[in-house]
């Protein structure tokens, strides 16, 4: 079993930055891909960024150039650095772990954290 614990959410003004962290606990050897999804009020859950064990990354088009996903294998931790935040980035952000290869499909992630709220104000 894998447990994912997120931290780092909060409230920030538009144009500001936040860094989310996600620590993977338990049977982490089974995970080959980690990523972040988000669910905005009234919206649909979407995959924001993902990173494979070889370091390759994938991003949602609207966050390219603003968000950076990274991974510390020694700490079993993945980060999401979010810069130039916009009110449209307001959402609950969820950390996910998958074992079926690098994908941006939500179905490819079998483990999810509880989520952390990110609120961007004008």
PDB file of C-alpha atoms in Angstrom:
ATOM      1  CA  UNK A   1       0.000   0.000   0.000  1.00  0.00           C
ATOM      2  CA  UNK A   2       1.138   3.533  -0.749  1.00  0.00           C
ATOM      3  CA  UNK A   3       0.231   6.668   1.151  1.00  0.00           C
ATOM      4  CA  UNK A   4       0.730  10.107  -0.376  1.00  0.00           C
ATOM      5  CA  UNK A   5       0.876  13.131   1.907  1.00  0.00           C
ATOM      6  CA  UNK A   6       0.632  16.599   0.385  1.00  0.00           C
ATOM      7  CA  UNK A   7       1.645  19.914   1.905  1.00  0.00           C
ATOM      8  CA  UNK A   8       2.298  23.477   0.835  1.00  0.00           C
ATOM      9  CA  UNK A   9      -1.081  24.746  -0.235  1.00  0.00           C
ATOM     10  CA  UNK A  10      -2.434  28.115   0.822  1.00  0.00           C
ATOM     11  CA  UNK A  11      -3.616  31.499  -0.362  1.00  0.00           C
ATOM     12  CA  UNK A  12      -1.544  33.750  -2.550  1.00  0.00           C
ATOM     13  CA  UNK A  13      -2.138  36.835  -4.639  1.00  0.00           C
ATOM     14  CA  UNK A  14      -2.167  36.665  -8.398  1.00  0.00           C
ATOM     15  CA  UNK A  15       1.358  36.651  -9.756  1.00  0.00           C
ATOM     16  CA  UNK A  16       2.715  34.966  -6.648  1.00  0.00           C
ATOM     17  CA  UNK A  17       4.266  31.546  -6.125  1.00  0.00           C
ATOM     18  CA  UNK A  18       3.667  28.415  -4.091  1.00  0.00           C
ATOM     19  CA  UNK A  19       5.480  25.107  -3.824  1.00  0.00           C
ATOM     20  CA  UNK A  20       3.583  21.911  -3.164  1.00  0.00           C
ATOM     21  CA  UNK A  21       5.256  18.827  -1.731  1.00  0.00           C
ATOM     22  CA  UNK A  22       4.137  15.230  -1.736  1.00  0.00           C
ATOM     23  CA  UNK A  23       5.811  12.529   0.314  1.00  0.00           C
ATOM     24  CA  UNK A  24       5.239   8.902  -0.682  1.00  0.00           C
ATOM     25  CA  UNK A  25       5.161   6.383   2.158  1.00  0.00           C
ATOM     26  CA  UNK A  26       4.893   2.613   2.159  1.00  0.00           C
ATOM     27  CA  UNK A  27       5.489   0.384  -0.878  1.00  0.00           C
ATOM     28  CA  UNK A  28       6.931   3.173  -3.005  1.00  0.00           C
ATOM     29  CA  UNK A  29       9.073   0.822  -5.120  1.00  0.00           C
ATOM     30  CA  UNK A  30       5.931  -0.016  -7.079  1.00  0.00           C
ATOM     31  CA  UNK A  31       5.485   3.572  -8.288  1.00  0.00           C
ATOM     32  CA  UNK A  32       7.129   4.650 -11.542  1.00  0.00           C
ATOM     33  CA  UNK A  33       5.265   7.890 -12.177  1.00  0.00           C
ATOM     34  CA  UNK A  34       4.123  10.674  -9.888  1.00  0.00           C
ATOM     35  CA  UNK A  35       2.022  13.662 -10.731  1.00  0.00           C
ATOM     36  CA  UNK A  36      -0.366  16.381  -9.681  1.00  0.00           C
ATOM     37  CA  UNK A  37      -3.974  16.817 -10.640  1.00  0.00           C
ATOM     38  CA  UNK A  38      -6.404  19.549  -9.640  1.00  0.00           C
ATOM     39  CA  UNK A  39     -10.105  20.057  -9.211  1.00  0.00           C
ATOM     40  CA  UNK A  40     -11.433  23.585  -9.470  1.00  0.00           C
ATOM     41  CA  UNK A  41     -14.867  24.623  -8.164  1.00  0.00           C
ATOM     42  CA  UNK A  42     -17.449  23.598 -10.733  1.00  0.00           C
ATOM     43  CA  UNK A  43     -14.797  22.114 -12.973  1.00  0.00           C
ATOM     44  CA  UNK A  44     -13.467  18.724 -13.960  1.00  0.00           C
ATOM     45  CA  UNK A  45     -10.428  17.081 -12.509  1.00  0.00           C
ATOM     46  CA  UNK A  46      -7.428  17.510 -14.751  1.00  0.00           C
ATOM     47  CA  UNK A  47      -3.865  16.303 -14.731  1.00  0.00           C
ATOM     48  CA  UNK A  48      -1.519  19.252 -14.268  1.00  0.00           C
ATOM     49  CA  UNK A  49       1.964  17.738 -14.361  1.00  0.00           C
ATOM     50  CA  UNK A  50       3.666  14.380 -14.150  1.00  0.00           C
ATOM     51  CA  UNK A  51       7.189  13.031 -13.851  1.00  0.00           C
ATOM     52  CA  UNK A  52       8.627   9.612 -14.567  1.00  0.00           C
ATOM     53  CA  UNK A  53      11.540   7.874 -12.863  1.00  0.00           C
ATOM     54  CA  UNK A  54      13.852   8.917 -15.708  1.00  0.00           C
ATOM     55  CA  UNK A  55      12.963  12.557 -15.069  1.00  0.00           C
ATOM     56  CA  UNK A  56      10.840  13.158 -18.137  1.00  0.00           C
ATOM     57  CA  UNK A  57       7.945  15.503 -17.487  1.00  0.00           C
ATOM     58  CA  UNK A  58       4.577  16.318 -18.983  1.00  0.00           C
ATOM     59  CA  UNK A  59       2.439  19.403 -18.386  1.00  0.00           C
ATOM     60  CA  UNK A  60      -1.029  20.711 -18.957  1.00  0.00           C
ATOM     61  CA  UNK A  61      -0.757  23.308 -21.719  1.00  0.00           C
ATOM     62  CA  UNK A  62      -2.069  26.152 -19.554  1.00  0.00           C
ATOM     63  CA  UNK A  63       0.673  25.723 -16.920  1.00  0.00           C
ATOM     64  CA  UNK A  64       3.667  25.267 -19.210  1.00  0.00           C
ATOM     65  CA  UNK A  65       6.360  27.806 -18.411  1.00  0.00           C
ATOM     66  CA  UNK A  66       4.794  28.588 -15.028  1.00  0.00           C
ATOM     67  CA  UNK A  67       4.770  25.264 -13.172  1.00  0.00           C
ATOM     68  CA  UNK A  68       7.696  22.903 -12.662  1.00  0.00           C
ATOM     69  CA  UNK A  69       7.454  19.367 -11.345  1.00  0.00           C
ATOM     70  CA  UNK A  70      10.487  17.743  -9.799  1.00  0.00           C
ATOM     71  CA  UNK A  71      11.300  14.617  -7.873  1.00  0.00           C
ATOM     72  CA  UNK A  72      13.720  13.731  -5.065  1.00  0.00           C
ATOM     73  CA  UNK A  73      14.075   9.973  -5.328  1.00  0.00           C
ATOM     74  CA  UNK A  74      16.085   9.698  -2.112  1.00  0.00           C
ATOM     75  CA  UNK A  75      13.243  11.308  -0.163  1.00  0.00           C
ATOM     76  CA  UNK A  76      10.430   9.706  -2.185  1.00  0.00           C
ATOM     77  CA  UNK A  77       9.066  13.204  -2.591  1.00  0.00           C
ATOM     78  CA  UNK A  78       7.690  15.095  -5.565  1.00  0.00           C
ATOM     79  CA  UNK A  79       7.333  18.858  -5.770  1.00  0.00           C
ATOM     80  CA  UNK A  80       5.261  21.255  -7.819  1.00  0.00           C
ATOM     81  CA  UNK A  81       6.707  24.748  -8.048  1.00  0.00           C
ATOM     82  CA  UNK A  82       3.963  27.110  -9.182  1.00  0.00           C
ATOM     83  CA  UNK A  83       4.904  30.583 -10.364  1.00  0.00           C
ATOM     84  CA  UNK A  84       2.929  33.470 -11.826  1.00  0.00           C
ATOM     85  CA  UNK A  85      -0.219  32.066 -10.288  1.00  0.00           C
ATOM     86  CA  UNK A  86      -3.582  33.121 -11.701  1.00  0.00           C
ATOM     87  CA  UNK A  87      -7.026  33.007 -10.053  1.00  0.00           C
ATOM     88  CA  UNK A  88      -7.895  30.270 -12.562  1.00  0.00           C
ATOM     89  CA  UNK A  89      -5.295  28.087 -10.822  1.00  0.00           C
ATOM     90  CA  UNK A  90      -7.491  28.043  -7.719  1.00  0.00           C
ATOM     91  CA  UNK A  91      -8.287  24.406  -6.998  1.00  0.00           C
ATOM     92  CA  UNK A  92      -7.657  21.471  -4.727  1.00  0.00           C
ATOM     93  CA  UNK A  93      -4.408  19.889  -5.859  1.00  0.00           C
ATOM     94  CA  UNK A  94      -3.934  16.140  -5.507  1.00  0.00           C
ATOM     95  CA  UNK A  95      -0.714  14.175  -5.628  1.00  0.00           C
ATOM     96  CA  UNK A  96      -0.898  10.891  -7.505  1.00  0.00           C
ATOM     97  CA  UNK A  97       1.284   7.836  -7.941  1.00  0.00           C
ATOM     98  CA  UNK A  98       1.098   5.315 -10.776  1.00  0.00           C
ATOM     99  CA  UNK A  99       2.741   2.025 -11.693  1.00  0.00           C
ATOM    100  CA  UNK A 100       1.755   1.620 -15.324  1.00  0.00           C
ATOM    101  CA  UNK A 101       4.125   3.919 -17.172  1.00  0.00           C
ATOM    102  CA  UNK A 102       4.237   7.662 -17.735  1.00  0.00           C
ATOM    103  CA  UNK A 103       0.813   9.008 -18.522  1.00  0.00           C
ATOM    104  CA  UNK A 104      -1.265  12.140 -18.035  1.00  0.00           C
ATOM    105  CA  UNK A 105      -4.434  10.078 -17.852  1.00  0.00           C
ATOM    106  CA  UNK A 106      -6.016  10.157 -14.413  1.00  0.00           C
ATOM    107  CA  UNK A 107      -6.812   6.455 -14.721  1.00  0.00           C
ATOM    108  CA  UNK A 108      -3.092   5.740 -14.820  1.00  0.00           C
ATOM    109  CA  UNK A 109      -2.714   6.725 -11.176  1.00  0.00           C
ATOM    110  CA  UNK A 110      -3.748   4.160  -8.611  1.00  0.00           C
ATOM    111  CA  UNK A 111      -2.842   6.153  -5.533  1.00  0.00           C
ATOM    112  CA  UNK A 112      -3.977   9.633  -4.541  1.00  0.00           C
ATOM    113  CA  UNK A 113      -3.399  11.923  -1.613  1.00  0.00           C
ATOM    114  CA  UNK A 114      -6.094  13.795   0.282  1.00  0.00           C
ATOM    115  CA  UNK A 115      -5.492  17.046  -1.554  1.00  0.00           C
ATOM    116  CA  UNK A 116      -4.331  20.515  -0.614  1.00  0.00           C
ATOM    117  CA  UNK A 117      -6.177  23.756  -1.318  1.00  0.00           C
ATOM    118  CA  UNK A 118      -4.578  26.445  -3.455  1.00  0.00           C
ATOM    119  CA  UNK A 119      -6.390  29.769  -3.618  1.00  0.00           C
ATOM    120  CA  UNK A 120      -5.206  32.605  -5.825  1.00  0.00           C
ATOM    121  CA  UNK A 121      -6.781  35.983  -5.161  1.00  0.00           C
ATOM    122  CA  UNK A 122      -6.816  39.089  -7.298  1.00  0.00           C
TER     123      UNK A 122
END
